[in-house]
Amino acid sequence: MLITGLSGFTGRYVADALRAGGHEIIDPEVASPGFDLKEPESLAKALAASKPDAVIHLAAISFVGHSDPADFYRVNTIGTVNLLEALVRAPIPVRKVVIASSANIYGNALVSPIDETSTPAPVNHYACSKLAMEHLVRQWFDRLPIIVTRPFNYTGRGQGAQFLVPKIVGHFARREPVLELGNLDVARDFSDVRDVAGLYAELLLSAAEGEIVNVCSGRAYSLQWIVDTCSAITGHELEVRVNPAFVRADEIKSLVGSTAKLDAQVSVLRRELDLTLAWMLSPGDYGA
């Protein structure tokens, strides 16, 4: 099985989940040095060298605050199209292609929980690039066994410090006196990255194809709750300051997903977020 973005935060956990099931994992960057989603020829070389029976496409620019907006479209949108074109042209029958989109495409949805029929309303370039990617991917539904996932927020050991939960956890782990955040009342549907990895592995092995499915917990947690929980776990209190520079005008206030469609296709036990935070605050490597 080939995983794009294998060396990234999510990729490592997905690879662990699949290896635990006895599957061989292929890193396209190892199979074909110089692998680049923006270069169709490098994709063809990687597929010819690895001959995967299935693909999980995770590689993307995922940090909303990335400095160059055009990069979102070059990698997330056009890069995905390049990959699908290469798969169609390659003389390799794949039994499943799992593509990661994002729940950010929903924007400030007016319904809760948000299901897959909710009207997209993206409010940033990351979300727009993912929605554009989804529309283009549909053109391959009749040529490849594709399932598109819309993951909501998730976290765990090894996630970059530029993301909110690792930032909060890091401040408590270092027992720092002050933490600067944006809006504390925003609420997100958070999952444990290990649960998300398990869900990707199950979807890869499922019969589902030609569909879009949320990957989420169905539960909302505010940033204030996360701060309070980290404080309770560590016994450390710090001062939280709202930094106006961190308050985005296009901030999505609440994002909670419906798990109904996902639950009909897979079965993974979901961890409560306080257990995830305790794991992140304890010593150990990323996958412990």
Short mmCIF file of C-alpha atoms in Angstrom, two decimals:
data_model
loop_
_atom_site.label_atom_id
_atom_site.label_comp_id
_atom_site.label_asym_id
_atom_site.label_seq_id
_atom_site.Cartn_x
_atom_site.Cartn_y
_atom_site.Cartn_z
CA MET A 1 0.00 0.00 0.00
CA LEU A 2 1.35 3.38 -0.97
CA ILE A 3 0.90 6.32 1.41
CA THR A 4 1.65 9.83 0.22
CA GLY A 5 2.69 12.04 3.11
CA LEU A 6 3.97 8.98 4.95
CA SER A 7 6.58 10.97 6.86
CA GLY A 8 4.01 13.50 8.05
CA PHE A 9 2.07 13.57 11.30
CA THR A 10 -0.89 11.49 10.11
CA GLY A 11 1.06 9.26 7.75
CA ARG A 12 3.20 7.71 10.45
CA TYR A 13 0.15 6.64 12.45
CA VAL A 14 -1.70 5.32 9.41
CA ALA A 15 1.37 3.28 8.47
CA ASP A 16 1.54 1.87 12.01
CA ALA A 17 -2.14 0.90 11.90
CA LEU A 18 -1.73 -0.87 8.55
CA ARG A 19 1.49 -2.63 9.52
CA ALA A 20 -0.28 -3.91 12.63
CA GLY A 21 -2.74 -5.56 10.23
CA GLY A 22 0.07 -7.24 8.32
CA HIS A 23 0.18 -4.89 5.34
CA GLU A 24 3.33 -3.80 3.52
CA ILE A 25 3.73 -0.03 3.37
CA ILE A 26 5.33 1.85 0.48
CA ASP A 27 6.76 5.35 0.85
CA PRO A 28 6.76 6.99 -2.62
CA GLU A 29 9.66 9.22 -1.60
CA VAL A 30 11.73 6.09 -0.99
CA ALA A 31 10.44 4.20 -4.03
CA SER A 32 11.25 7.16 -6.27
CA PRO A 33 13.60 9.82 -4.88
CA GLY A 34 12.47 13.26 -5.98
CA PHE A 35 8.78 12.30 -5.69
CA ASP A 36 6.72 15.46 -6.16
CA LEU A 37 2.95 15.74 -6.55
CA LYS A 38 3.48 18.80 -8.73
CA GLU A 39 5.55 16.78 -11.23
CA PRO A 40 3.50 14.16 -13.16
CA GLU A 41 6.61 12.36 -14.37
CA SER A 42 7.81 11.74 -10.82
CA LEU A 43 4.41 10.24 -9.95
CA ALA A 44 4.59 7.85 -12.88
CA LYS A 45 8.07 6.76 -11.79
CA ALA A 46 6.96 6.18 -8.21
CA LEU A 47 4.00 4.03 -9.29
CA ALA A 48 6.10 2.03 -11.74
CA ALA A 49 8.71 1.38 -9.05
CA SER A 50 6.30 0.46 -6.25
CA LYS A 51 3.29 -1.13 -8.04
CA PRO A 52 0.91 -0.52 -5.10
CA ASP A 53 -2.36 -2.40 -4.76
CA ALA A 54 -3.95 0.54 -2.88
CA VAL A 55 -3.23 4.20 -2.15
CA ILE A 56 -3.87 6.52 0.79
CA HIS A 57 -3.33 10.12 -0.28
CA LEU A 58 -2.49 12.27 2.75
CA ALA A 59 0.18 14.61 1.37
CA ALA A 60 -0.98 18.23 1.50
CA ILE A 61 -0.22 21.68 2.79
CA SER A 62 -2.50 21.59 5.83
CA PHE A 63 -1.52 24.58 7.99
CA VAL A 64 -4.20 27.21 7.35
CA GLY A 65 -1.73 30.01 8.07
CA HIS A 66 0.76 28.87 5.38
CA SER A 67 2.51 31.91 3.90
CA ASP A 68 1.91 31.36 0.15
CA PRO A 69 -1.79 30.84 -0.77
CA ALA A 70 -0.93 29.57 -4.25
CA ASP A 71 0.85 26.58 -2.72
CA PHE A 72 -2.47 25.23 -1.44
CA TYR A 73 -3.75 24.89 -5.00
CA ARG A 74 -0.49 23.66 -6.52
CA VAL A 75 -0.20 20.81 -4.02
CA ASN A 76 -3.66 20.09 -2.62
CA THR A 77 -5.69 20.53 -5.81
CA ILE A 78 -3.46 20.05 -8.85
CA GLY A 79 -1.20 17.58 -7.03
CA THR A 80 -4.16 15.30 -6.32
CA VAL A 81 -5.31 15.50 -9.94
CA ASN A 82 -1.78 14.60 -11.05
CA LEU A 83 -1.84 11.55 -8.79
CA LEU A 84 -5.17 10.30 -10.12
CA GLU A 85 -4.10 10.81 -13.72
CA ALA A 86 -0.94 8.81 -13.01
CA LEU A 87 -2.97 6.01 -11.41
CA VAL A 88 -5.30 5.78 -14.40
CA ARG A 89 -2.38 5.65 -16.84
CA ALA A 90 -0.37 3.14 -14.82
CA PRO A 91 -0.99 -0.52 -15.73
CA ILE A 92 -1.62 -1.30 -12.06
CA PRO A 93 -5.08 -2.32 -10.81
CA VAL A 94 -5.66 -0.64 -7.44
CA ARG A 95 -8.46 -1.89 -5.22
CA LYS A 96 -8.93 1.35 -3.28
CA VAL A 97 -7.80 4.98 -3.26
CA VAL A 98 -8.48 6.90 -0.04
CA ILE A 99 -8.10 10.67 -0.43
CA ALA A 100 -8.00 13.08 2.51
CA SER A 101 -9.99 16.27 2.04
CA SER A 102 -10.97 18.39 5.07
CA ALA A 103 -13.98 19.37 7.17
CA ASN A 104 -12.77 22.95 6.71
CA ILE A 105 -14.71 22.93 3.45
CA TYR A 106 -17.92 23.33 5.52
CA GLY A 107 -16.85 26.76 6.84
CA ASN A 108 -19.27 28.32 9.33
CA ALA A 109 -21.99 25.74 8.83
CA LEU A 110 -25.44 26.67 10.08
CA VAL A 111 -26.33 23.10 11.10
CA SER A 112 -24.95 20.86 13.82
CA PRO A 113 -23.88 18.17 13.61
CA ILE A 114 -22.63 18.64 10.06
CA ASP A 115 -23.28 15.76 7.70
CA GLU A 116 -21.92 15.14 4.21
CA THR A 117 -24.92 16.79 2.54
CA SER A 118 -24.23 20.15 4.21
CA THR A 119 -23.50 22.94 1.73
CA PRO A 120 -19.77 23.77 1.61
CA ALA A 121 -18.84 27.35 2.52
CA PRO A 122 -15.03 27.53 2.74
CA VAL A 123 -13.52 30.67 4.28
CA ASN A 124 -9.78 30.24 3.62
CA HIS A 125 -7.44 29.10 0.85
CA TYR A 126 -6.74 25.74 2.49
CA ALA A 127 -10.45 24.90 2.54
CA CYS A 128 -11.02 26.25 -0.97
CA SER A 129 -8.16 24.15 -2.33
CA LYS A 130 -9.65 21.03 -0.75
CA LEU A 131 -13.16 21.74 -2.05
CA ALA A 132 -11.80 22.34 -5.55
CA MET A 133 -9.92 19.06 -5.22
CA GLU A 134 -13.14 17.23 -4.26
CA HIS A 135 -15.01 18.54 -7.31
CA LEU A 136 -12.20 17.44 -9.62
CA VAL A 137 -11.81 14.03 -7.93
CA ARG A 138 -15.45 13.18 -8.73
CA GLN A 139 -14.41 12.92 -12.38
CA TRP A 140 -12.46 9.78 -11.45
CA PHE A 141 -15.23 8.06 -9.47
CA ASP A 142 -16.11 5.92 -12.49
CA ARG A 143 -12.48 5.07 -13.25
CA LEU A 144 -10.97 4.39 -9.83
CA PRO A 145 -12.36 2.92 -6.56
CA ILE A 146 -12.14 6.20 -4.61
CA ILE A 147 -13.38 7.25 -1.20
CA VAL A 148 -12.87 10.86 -0.10
CA THR A 149 -12.62 11.61 3.61
CA ARG A 150 -13.42 14.89 5.33
CA PRO A 151 -11.45 14.71 8.56
CA PHE A 152 -12.37 17.13 11.31
CA ASN A 153 -9.71 18.27 13.79
CA TYR A 154 -7.50 15.63 15.37
CA THR A 155 -4.34 15.68 17.44
CA GLY A 156 -1.69 13.59 19.15
CA ARG A 157 2.01 13.23 19.77
CA GLY A 158 4.17 14.47 16.93
CA GLN A 159 1.78 17.13 15.62
CA GLY A 160 3.51 20.42 14.77
CA ALA A 161 3.71 23.07 17.48
CA GLN A 162 2.03 25.58 15.13
CA PHE A 163 -1.28 23.76 15.67
CA LEU A 164 -3.41 24.81 18.63
CA VAL A 165 -3.58 21.69 20.79
CA PRO A 166 0.18 20.93 20.65
CA LYS A 167 0.80 24.61 21.43
CA ILE A 168 -1.41 24.43 24.52
CA VAL A 169 0.01 21.07 25.61
CA GLY A 170 3.56 22.34 25.15
CA HIS A 171 2.97 25.32 27.40
CA PHE A 172 1.67 23.08 30.18
CA ALA A 173 4.42 20.50 29.69
CA ARG A 174 7.04 23.24 30.06
CA ARG A 175 5.04 24.79 32.91
CA GLU A 176 5.16 28.20 31.33
CA PRO A 177 3.46 31.11 33.13
CA VAL A 178 1.60 32.66 30.19
CA LEU A 179 -0.22 31.30 27.13
CA GLU A 180 -1.38 33.55 24.29
CA LEU A 181 -4.35 32.37 22.27
CA GLY A 182 -7.08 33.75 20.03
CA ASN A 183 -10.78 33.19 20.70
CA LEU A 184 -11.25 30.77 23.59
CA ASP A 185 -14.91 30.13 22.82
CA VAL A 186 -14.33 28.39 19.47
CA ALA A 187 -15.37 24.75 19.57
CA ARG A 188 -14.00 21.93 17.45
CA ASP A 189 -14.73 18.27 16.85
CA PHE A 190 -11.45 16.69 18.00
CA SER A 191 -10.31 13.11 17.55
CA ASP A 192 -7.21 11.19 18.58
CA VAL A 193 -4.82 10.70 15.64
CA ARG A 194 -4.58 6.99 16.49
CA ASP A 195 -8.35 6.67 16.04
CA VAL A 196 -8.20 8.56 12.74
CA ALA A 197 -5.42 6.24 11.55
CA GLY A 198 -7.54 3.23 12.42
CA LEU A 199 -10.49 4.69 10.52
CA TYR A 200 -8.36 5.29 7.43
CA ALA A 201 -7.12 1.69 7.58
CA GLU A 202 -10.69 0.36 7.84
CA LEU A 203 -11.94 2.56 5.00
CA LEU A 204 -9.08 1.34 2.83
CA LEU A 205 -10.22 -2.24 3.39
CA SER A 206 -13.96 -1.52 3.17
CA ALA A 207 -16.23 -2.02 0.18
CA ALA A 208 -17.14 1.68 0.04
CA GLU A 209 -16.18 3.64 -3.06
CA GLY A 210 -17.41 6.66 -5.00
CA GLU A 211 -18.36 8.33 -1.72
CA ILE A 212 -17.42 11.22 0.57
CA VAL A 213 -17.43 10.57 4.31
CA ASN A 214 -16.75 12.59 7.44
CA VAL A 215 -14.02 11.37 9.78
CA CYS A 216 -14.86 12.79 13.18
CA SER A 217 -15.82 12.11 16.79
CA GLY A 218 -19.20 13.82 16.87
CA ARG A 219 -18.16 15.74 20.00
CA ALA A 220 -17.20 19.43 20.36
CA TYR A 221 -14.50 20.75 22.69
CA SER A 222 -13.79 24.44 23.27
CA LEU A 223 -10.25 25.76 23.61
CA GLN A 224 -11.14 26.81 27.15
CA TRP A 225 -12.06 23.20 27.97
CA ILE A 226 -8.72 22.01 26.57
CA VAL A 227 -6.83 24.58 28.69
CA ASP A 228 -8.77 23.60 31.82
CA THR A 229 -8.23 19.88 31.19
CA CYS A 230 -4.48 20.30 30.67
CA SER A 231 -4.38 22.26 33.91
CA ALA A 232 -6.20 19.50 35.76
CA ILE A 233 -3.88 16.82 34.34
CA THR A 234 -0.65 18.67 35.14
CA GLY A 235 -1.66 20.53 38.27
CA HIS A 236 -0.21 23.64 36.64
CA GLU A 237 -2.07 26.92 36.24
CA LEU A 238 -1.07 29.61 33.78
CA GLU A 239 -2.40 32.94 32.62
CA VAL A 240 -4.24 32.87 29.31
CA ARG A 241 -4.06 36.09 27.31
CA VAL A 242 -6.09 36.78 24.19
CA ASN A 243 -3.71 38.06 21.55
CA PRO A 244 -5.60 40.11 18.89
CA ALA A 245 -3.07 38.94 16.30
CA PHE A 246 -4.35 35.37 16.77
CA VAL A 247 -8.02 36.31 16.32
CA ARG A 248 -8.99 35.65 12.70
CA ALA A 249 -11.88 37.55 11.11
CA ASP A 250 -12.88 34.38 9.26
CA GLU A 251 -12.71 32.19 12.37
CA ILE A 252 -15.05 29.20 12.27
CA LYS A 253 -16.89 29.35 15.60
CA SER A 254 -18.10 25.77 15.84
CA LEU A 255 -17.34 22.68 13.78
CA VAL A 256 -18.95 19.39 14.84
CA GLY A 257 -19.41 16.46 12.50
CA SER A 258 -22.01 13.76 12.09
CA THR A 259 -20.57 10.25 12.39
CA ALA A 260 -23.65 8.50 10.98
CA LYS A 261 -22.25 7.69 7.53
CA LEU A 262 -18.86 6.74 8.94
CA ASP A 263 -20.38 4.47 11.58
CA ALA A 264 -22.32 2.62 8.88
CA GLN A 265 -19.07 1.63 7.18
CA VAL A 266 -16.45 1.11 9.90
CA SER A 267 -16.18 0.42 13.61
CA VAL A 268 -13.36 2.03 15.58
CA LEU A 269 -13.54 2.72 19.32
CA ARG A 270 -13.07 6.47 19.80
CA ARG A 271 -11.00 7.77 22.70
CA GLU A 272 -12.20 10.67 24.84
CA LEU A 273 -10.09 13.81 24.34
CA ASP A 274 -8.97 13.99 27.96
CA LEU A 275 -7.21 10.64 27.46
CA THR A 276 -5.53 12.00 24.33
CA LEU A 277 -4.32 15.08 26.22
CA ALA A 278 -2.97 12.91 29.05
CA TRP A 279 -1.09 10.81 26.46
CA MET A 280 0.36 13.93 24.85
CA LEU A 281 1.47 15.26 28.24
CA SER A 282 3.17 12.02 29.27
CA PRO A 283 6.77 11.12 28.31
CA GLY A 284 7.37 9.00 25.23
CA ASP A 285 7.81 8.92 21.48
CA TYR A 286 5.13 9.88 18.95
CA GLY A 287 3.55 6.46 18.66
CA ALA A 288 3.71 5.30 22.26
#
